[in-house]
Short mmCIF file of C-alpha atoms in Angstrom, two decimals:
data_model
loop_
_atom_site.label_atom_id
_atom_site.label_comp_id
_atom_site.label_asym_id
_atom_site.label_seq_id
_atom_site.Cartn_x
_atom_site.Cartn_y
_atom_site.Cartn_z
CA MET C 1 -11.91 -20.99 -1.41
CA ASN C 2 -15.16 -21.14 -2.25
CA LYS C 3 -16.62 -21.90 -6.19
CA PRO C 4 -17.32 -18.44 -6.89
CA LEU C 5 -14.59 -17.20 -5.71
CA PHE C 6 -12.31 -20.34 -8.09
CA LEU C 7 -13.91 -19.26 -10.88
CA HIS C 8 -13.37 -15.42 -10.41
CA ILE C 9 -9.83 -16.56 -10.79
CA VAL C 10 -10.29 -18.79 -13.67
CA ASP C 11 -12.32 -16.41 -15.79
CA ARG C 12 -9.59 -12.92 -15.08
CA LEU C 13 -6.88 -15.73 -15.89
CA SER C 14 -8.40 -16.75 -19.29
CA ASN C 15 -9.16 -13.70 -20.30
CA GLU C 16 -6.02 -11.68 -19.28
CA ILE C 17 -3.08 -13.87 -19.34
CA PRO C 18 -2.12 -15.60 -22.93
CA TYR C 19 -0.85 -18.87 -21.49
CA PHE C 20 -4.39 -19.57 -19.97
CA GLN C 21 -6.20 -19.32 -23.07
CA GLN C 22 -7.40 -22.39 -24.92
CA ARG C 23 -5.98 -23.23 -27.89
CA ALA C 24 -6.40 -25.80 -31.16
CA ASP C 25 -3.12 -27.51 -32.37
CA ALA C 26 -2.06 -28.56 -35.66
CA THR C 27 -4.65 -31.17 -36.28
CA GLY C 28 -7.93 -28.79 -34.65
CA ARG C 29 -8.08 -30.77 -31.39
CA SER C 30 -8.31 -28.45 -28.29
CA GLY C 31 -6.19 -27.57 -26.05
CA LEU C 32 -6.26 -27.73 -22.29
CA SER C 33 -8.41 -25.63 -21.05
CA ALA C 34 -7.97 -22.92 -17.96
CA LEU C 35 -10.45 -24.58 -15.80
CA GLN C 36 -7.91 -27.34 -16.06
CA LYS C 37 -4.58 -25.28 -15.15
CA CYS C 38 -5.67 -23.57 -12.72
CA THR C 39 -7.09 -26.85 -11.06
CA ALA C 40 -3.53 -28.38 -11.48
CA ALA C 41 -2.27 -25.07 -9.75
CA ILE C 42 -4.03 -24.63 -7.08
CA ARG C 43 -4.20 -28.77 -6.12
CA LEU C 44 0.14 -28.20 -6.08
CA LEU C 45 -0.44 -25.38 -4.15
CA ALA C 46 -2.77 -26.42 -1.95
CA TYR C 47 -1.56 -30.58 -1.02
CA GLY C 48 1.75 -29.58 -1.50
CA THR C 49 2.59 -33.07 -3.84
CA ALA C 50 4.78 -34.08 -6.32
CA LEU C 51 4.09 -32.74 -9.76
CA ASP C 52 2.83 -35.79 -11.14
CA THR C 53 -0.09 -36.20 -8.75
CA VAL C 54 -2.82 -34.78 -10.91
CA ASP C 55 -1.83 -36.77 -13.86
CA GLU C 56 -4.92 -39.22 -13.29
CA TYR C 57 -7.53 -36.24 -11.99
CA ILE C 58 -6.42 -33.50 -14.64
CA ARG C 59 -4.76 -35.72 -16.96
CA LEU C 60 -1.53 -33.39 -17.08
CA GLY C 61 1.96 -34.34 -17.24
CA ALA C 62 4.57 -33.02 -14.71
CA THR C 63 6.56 -30.78 -17.13
CA THR C 64 2.90 -29.06 -18.14
CA ALA C 65 2.05 -28.58 -14.48
CA ARG C 66 5.30 -27.18 -13.63
CA LYS C 67 4.42 -24.90 -16.46
CA CYS C 68 0.73 -24.19 -15.25
CA LEU C 69 2.56 -23.65 -11.95
CA GLU C 70 4.60 -21.21 -12.78
CA HIS C 71 2.31 -19.34 -15.12
CA PHE C 72 -0.59 -19.28 -12.41
CA VAL C 73 1.64 -18.02 -9.49
CA GLU C 74 3.21 -15.04 -12.11
CA GLY C 75 -0.45 -14.24 -13.18
CA ILE C 76 -1.88 -14.09 -9.48
CA ILE C 77 0.74 -11.40 -8.82
CA THR C 78 0.18 -9.65 -12.20
CA LEU C 79 -3.72 -9.19 -11.74
CA PHE C 80 -4.12 -9.26 -7.85
CA GLN C 81 -1.35 -8.09 -6.21
CA ASP C 82 -2.00 -4.55 -5.86
CA GLU C 83 -5.66 -5.05 -4.60
CA TYR C 84 -4.46 -7.92 -2.33
CA LEU C 85 -1.14 -7.09 -0.76
CA ARG C 86 -1.60 -3.49 -0.34
CA ARG C 87 -0.40 -1.10 2.03
CA PRO C 88 -3.49 0.11 3.98
CA THR C 89 -5.23 3.13 3.05
CA PRO C 90 -6.43 5.97 5.03
CA GLU C 91 -9.67 4.01 5.28
CA ASP C 92 -8.30 0.73 6.13
CA LEU C 93 -6.28 2.39 9.39
CA GLN C 94 -9.05 3.86 10.77
CA ARG C 95 -10.79 0.66 10.98
CA LEU C 96 -7.73 -1.33 12.50
CA LEU C 97 -7.11 1.60 14.38
CA ALA C 98 -10.87 1.26 15.98
CA VAL C 99 -10.61 -2.09 16.26
CA GLY C 100 -7.50 -1.92 18.21
CA GLU C 101 -9.11 0.51 20.41
CA GLU C 102 -11.66 -1.95 21.31
CA ARG C 103 -9.47 -4.12 22.16
CA GLY C 104 -7.60 -2.08 24.37
CA PHE C 105 -4.76 -0.82 22.42
CA PRO C 106 -5.58 2.81 21.36
CA GLY C 107 -2.98 3.24 18.45
CA MET C 108 -2.38 -0.58 17.64
CA ILE C 109 -2.75 -1.47 14.12
CA ASP C 110 -1.27 -4.68 13.64
CA SER C 111 1.19 -7.40 14.58
CA ILE C 112 4.23 -8.44 13.26
CA ASP C 113 6.86 -11.60 13.33
CA CYS C 114 8.76 -13.48 10.86
CA MET C 115 8.15 -17.15 10.15
CA HIS C 116 10.70 -20.00 7.98
CA TRP C 117 9.98 -21.88 5.15
CA GLU C 118 12.25 -24.88 4.26
CA TRP C 119 14.54 -24.86 1.33
CA LYS C 120 15.19 -28.66 0.57
CA ASN C 121 17.02 -28.21 -2.54
CA CYS C 122 19.07 -25.19 -1.55
CA PRO C 123 22.13 -25.17 -3.45
CA THR C 124 25.27 -26.45 -1.69
CA ALA C 125 27.37 -23.24 -1.98
CA TRP C 126 24.36 -20.94 -0.51
CA LYS C 127 23.55 -23.50 2.56
CA GLY C 128 26.06 -21.39 4.81
CA GLN C 129 24.12 -18.61 4.76
CA TYR C 130 20.52 -20.36 4.83
CA SER C 131 21.14 -22.61 7.50
CA ARG C 132 21.85 -21.98 11.20
CA GLY C 133 24.31 -24.35 12.75
CA THR C 134 23.37 -27.91 11.81
CA ALA C 135 19.07 -27.17 11.15
CA LYS C 136 18.21 -27.10 7.71
CA PRO C 137 18.25 -24.15 5.03
CA THR C 138 15.06 -21.82 5.38
CA ILE C 139 14.14 -18.94 3.79
CA VAL C 140 12.57 -16.08 6.34
CA LEU C 141 9.25 -14.27 5.90
CA GLU C 142 8.37 -10.91 8.02
CA ALA C 143 4.63 -10.50 7.83
CA VAL C 144 1.97 -8.20 9.67
CA ALA C 145 -1.29 -9.41 9.68
CA SER C 146 -4.20 -7.74 11.16
CA TYR C 147 -7.02 -9.29 13.41
CA ASP C 148 -8.99 -11.03 10.73
CA LEU C 149 -5.99 -12.71 9.54
CA TRP C 150 -5.54 -10.12 6.79
CA ILE C 151 -1.78 -9.56 5.45
CA TRP C 152 -0.83 -6.42 4.95
CA HIS C 153 3.05 -6.65 4.81
CA ALA C 154 5.11 -9.63 3.61
CA PHE C 155 8.73 -9.00 3.04
CA PHE C 156 10.39 -12.31 1.92
CA GLY C 157 14.05 -13.89 1.18
CA PRO C 158 16.08 -13.05 3.67
CA PRO C 159 18.53 -16.28 5.03
CA ASP C 160 18.20 -18.30 8.08
CA THR C 161 21.22 -16.88 9.42
CA LEU C 162 19.44 -13.60 10.17
CA ASN C 163 17.22 -12.91 13.25
CA ASP C 164 13.87 -11.00 13.72
CA ILE C 165 16.36 -7.81 13.77
CA ASN C 166 18.29 -8.39 10.87
CA VAL C 167 15.30 -9.01 9.20
CA LEU C 168 13.57 -6.02 10.30
CA ASP C 169 16.91 -3.87 9.37
CA ARG C 170 16.60 -4.85 5.43
CA SER C 171 12.41 -4.75 5.41
CA PRO C 172 10.82 -1.47 3.96
CA VAL C 173 8.05 -2.15 6.45
CA PHE C 174 8.57 1.67 7.40
CA ASP C 175 9.64 3.25 4.57
CA ASP C 176 6.09 5.23 3.87
CA ILE C 177 6.95 6.59 7.62
CA ILE C 178 10.41 7.49 6.58
CA ASN C 179 9.93 9.03 3.56
CA GLY C 180 7.05 11.00 4.13
CA GLU C 181 3.87 8.90 2.24
CA ALA C 182 2.07 7.59 5.48
CA PRO C 183 -1.11 9.39 6.65
CA GLN C 184 -0.71 11.01 9.84
CA VAL C 185 -2.28 9.09 12.54
CA THR C 186 -3.11 10.93 15.82
CA PHE C 187 -4.28 8.97 18.78
CA SER C 188 -4.36 9.39 22.72
CA VAL C 189 -3.36 7.33 25.79
CA ASN C 190 -3.86 8.12 29.18
CA GLY C 191 -4.11 11.55 28.64
CA ARG C 192 -1.16 11.94 26.65
CA GLU C 193 -1.32 12.19 22.88
CA TYR C 194 0.54 10.00 20.14
CA HIS C 195 1.47 10.23 16.48
CA LEU C 196 2.43 7.15 15.57
CA ALA C 197 0.66 3.84 15.24
CA TYR C 198 2.53 0.86 16.38
CA TYR C 199 2.77 -2.70 16.02
CA LEU C 200 2.45 -5.94 18.57
CA THR C 201 6.27 -7.66 18.65
CA ASP C 202 7.44 -10.62 20.73
CA GLY C 203 10.73 -9.68 22.99
CA ILE C 204 13.04 -9.73 20.54
CA TYR C 205 12.29 -6.64 18.52
CA PRO C 206 13.97 -3.56 19.92
CA LYS C 207 12.58 -1.07 22.07
CA TRP C 208 10.91 1.61 19.16
CA ALA C 209 8.16 4.06 19.18
CA THR C 210 6.34 1.68 16.54
CA PHE C 211 7.00 -1.56 18.82
CA VAL C 212 4.91 -2.51 21.85
CA GLN C 213 6.04 -5.70 23.36
CA SER C 214 4.87 -7.73 26.74
CA ILE C 215 6.40 -7.94 29.97
CA LYS C 216 8.89 -10.72 30.79
CA LEU C 217 8.33 -10.98 34.19
CA PRO C 218 5.38 -9.16 35.05
CA GLN C 219 4.99 -7.64 39.14
CA GLY C 220 1.78 -6.97 39.90
CA PRO C 221 -1.59 -7.27 38.20
CA LYS C 222 -1.15 -4.07 36.27
CA ALA C 223 1.64 -5.73 34.59
CA SER C 224 0.13 -9.16 34.36
CA CYS C 225 -3.12 -7.87 32.76
CA PHE C 226 -1.59 -5.76 30.27
CA ALA C 227 1.10 -9.10 29.14
CA ASN C 228 -2.10 -11.04 29.26
CA ARG C 229 -4.05 -8.62 26.87
CA GLN C 230 -0.71 -8.13 24.72
CA GLU C 231 0.56 -12.07 24.52
CA GLY C 232 -2.93 -12.37 23.26
CA TYR C 233 -3.38 -9.87 20.53
CA ARG C 234 -0.04 -10.66 19.19
CA LYS C 235 -1.06 -14.22 18.33
CA ASP C 236 -3.01 -12.76 15.39
CA VAL C 237 -0.04 -12.82 13.05
CA GLU C 238 0.89 -16.27 14.38
CA ARG C 239 -2.75 -17.85 13.44
CA ALA C 240 -2.17 -15.76 10.18
CA PHE C 241 0.94 -18.00 9.50
CA GLY C 242 -0.80 -21.16 10.79
CA VAL C 243 -3.92 -20.54 8.12
CA LEU C 244 -1.52 -19.83 5.50
CA GLN C 245 0.33 -22.93 5.80
CA ALA C 246 -3.27 -24.54 6.62
CA ARG C 247 -4.42 -23.24 3.44
CA PHE C 248 -1.27 -24.20 1.35
CA ALA C 249 1.03 -27.07 2.29
CA ILE C 250 3.42 -26.14 0.06
CA ILE C 251 4.61 -23.54 1.70
CA ARG C 252 4.65 -25.88 5.12
CA ASN C 253 6.50 -29.06 2.88
CA PRO C 254 10.28 -28.43 2.31
CA ALA C 255 10.82 -26.23 -0.97
CA LEU C 256 11.34 -28.34 -3.85
CA SER C 257 12.14 -25.99 -6.48
CA TRP C 258 16.27 -24.85 -7.29
CA ASP C 259 15.20 -21.15 -8.06
CA LYS C 260 15.11 -18.80 -5.22
CA ALA C 261 13.34 -16.43 -7.65
CA LYS C 262 10.47 -19.38 -7.91
CA ILE C 263 10.14 -20.11 -4.51
CA GLY C 264 9.67 -16.16 -3.77
CA LYS C 265 6.54 -15.81 -6.37
CA ILE C 266 5.03 -19.08 -5.21
CA MET C 267 5.14 -17.80 -1.64
CA ARG C 268 3.50 -14.16 -2.70
CA ALA C 269 0.93 -15.68 -4.68
CA CYS C 270 -0.18 -18.00 -1.79
CA ILE C 271 -0.61 -14.89 0.57
CA ILE C 272 -2.35 -13.08 -2.72
CA LEU C 273 -4.95 -16.08 -2.37
CA HIS C 274 -4.89 -16.50 1.24
CA ASN C 275 -6.34 -12.52 1.31
CA MET C 276 -8.87 -13.40 -1.48
CA ILE C 277 -9.97 -16.12 0.50
CA VAL C 278 -10.25 -13.56 3.60
CA GLU C 279 -11.98 -11.20 1.97
CA ASP C 280 -14.43 -13.30 0.65
CA GLU C 281 -15.28 -15.22 3.72
CA ARG C 282 -14.93 -11.93 6.14
CA ASP C 283 -18.56 -11.69 6.23
CA GLY C 284 -19.09 -14.52 8.65
CA TYR C 285 -16.48 -13.23 10.68
CA SER C 286 -17.98 -12.43 14.06
CA TYR C 287 -15.75 -10.56 16.00
CA SER C 288 -15.59 -6.66 15.90
CA GLN C 289 -18.57 -6.66 13.89
CA GLN C 290 -20.16 -4.08 15.69
CA ASN C 291 -17.52 -1.36 15.65
CA VAL C 292 -16.79 -2.00 12.10
CA SER C 293 -20.45 -0.96 11.14
CA GLU C 294 -19.78 1.78 12.69
CA PHE C 295 -16.81 2.73 11.63
CA GLN C 296 -18.31 2.21 8.10
CA GLN C 297 -21.42 4.16 8.86
CA GLY C 298 -19.28 7.53 9.68
CA GLU C 299 -20.21 6.60 13.45
CA GLY C 300 -17.39 7.02 16.82
CA SER C 301 -14.53 5.51 16.18
CA GLY C 302 -12.92 6.82 18.86
CA ASN C 303 -9.85 9.09 19.98
CA ALA C 304 -7.58 7.39 17.11
CA HIS C 305 -7.77 9.91 14.02
CA VAL C 306 -6.38 9.51 10.50
CA ASP C 307 -6.27 12.38 8.02
CA LEU C 308 -7.80 11.39 5.34
CA SER C 309 -6.19 14.88 3.28
CA TYR C 310 -2.93 13.52 3.54
CA SER C 311 -0.34 14.73 1.10
CA PRO C 312 2.93 12.78 0.53
CA ALA C 313 5.64 14.99 2.42
CA ASN C 314 8.74 16.00 0.66
CA THR C 315 11.45 13.47 0.57
CA ASN C 316 14.68 15.44 1.60
CA ILE C 317 17.43 13.59 3.44
CA ALA C 318 17.14 16.03 6.87
CA ASP C 319 13.56 15.21 7.10
CA MET C 320 14.11 11.45 6.58
CA PHE C 321 16.31 11.28 9.37
CA VAL C 322 14.06 13.00 11.47
CA ARG C 323 11.43 10.64 10.89
CA ARG C 324 13.63 7.76 11.48
CA THR C 325 14.92 9.31 14.60
CA LYS C 326 11.14 9.35 15.61
CA VAL C 327 10.18 5.34 14.69
CA ARG C 328 13.05 4.40 16.82
CA ASP C 329 12.59 6.82 19.72
CA LYS C 330 13.33 4.56 23.28
CA LYS C 331 12.03 7.33 25.44
CA MET C 332 8.56 7.51 23.40
CA HIS C 333 8.40 3.51 23.52
CA ALA C 334 9.20 3.77 27.41
CA GLN C 335 6.40 6.77 27.93
CA LEU C 336 3.83 4.78 25.61
CA LYS C 337 3.95 1.34 27.18
CA LYS C 338 3.65 2.89 30.68
CA ASP C 339 0.60 4.96 29.45
CA LEU C 340 -0.73 1.71 27.87
CA VAL C 341 -0.15 -0.26 31.32
CA GLU C 342 -2.32 1.96 32.90
CA HIS C 343 -4.79 2.26 30.41
CA ILE C 344 -5.32 -1.71 30.10
CA TRP C 345 -5.96 -1.91 33.72
CA GLN C 346 -8.15 0.83 33.65
CA LYS C 347 -10.39 -0.78 31.37
CA PHE C 348 -10.42 -4.00 32.14
CA GLY C 349 -8.60 -4.11 35.17
CA SER C 350 -11.63 -5.36 36.99
CA ASN C 351 -11.40 -8.64 35.96
CA TYR C 352 -8.59 -9.31 37.74
#
């Protein structure tokens, strides 16, 4: 991360988290500074090395380095989670929909997928549920990422014996829609109006109205054009996983902790830091800057519309079941996919 961003994190932690405030011992000697503690924690996250590797550089022992890491991830979650791991606001949704329409997918907001983090020190009693066959124990992360690699949703903790569908059944990714708390989205594809935004996914996900998969064996130029576009843009979440692991080697390497709760906090803190870096470096991105700038100026944002004045609906059981049925509507999924094939062919067919 850039130095100003790191110093901003150090300043917030030193002012609001007691552990990072510098103190003097009984002899009047100053203790470790917030800069030393944060540097040690960042190095452990970024390089994924053993705890005693920061001894020579920052003069911290292994025990102190472990405490710095634990307090650092808890401080990051406490101070920055509400801002950098939030659900999209109506303004965020409008921007994502504008970019999705520019790419040829009206109503598309993000892509969703799962990744696995190996758990080296998994307790023996738990290895059966965290291992699939003879594979090593891993913990699953379900994430939703946008075109600029911002991770909007993170659900971490299910064991490796669950696949993407089983993880989805436990995930809260559609809770806001089912509870009537999501903003109303309206868009049209091929002359037909829809009211549920969707994610791009791979073939394992179910055929719901909120998912659009590729065509496994495309027949003809229209299907091939759609499959190429969908498979290319679905890689946003794969790129986000790759960048996340490249920035924080502790996630790429096997987890060494015995405590699953601490592993979850490390993952959540790394995602928050990743989003902070994305926001800090976003001005340097070239993709869709014209479209995003048009949205920020209030100019044309296509046919997709988000109701900015929505109010949460009444959450009674009957309405929740109706909304849940709409999310899982297979007929709407088939119609949406058919319309998207025609729309993408009309927009990009001249290139095939």
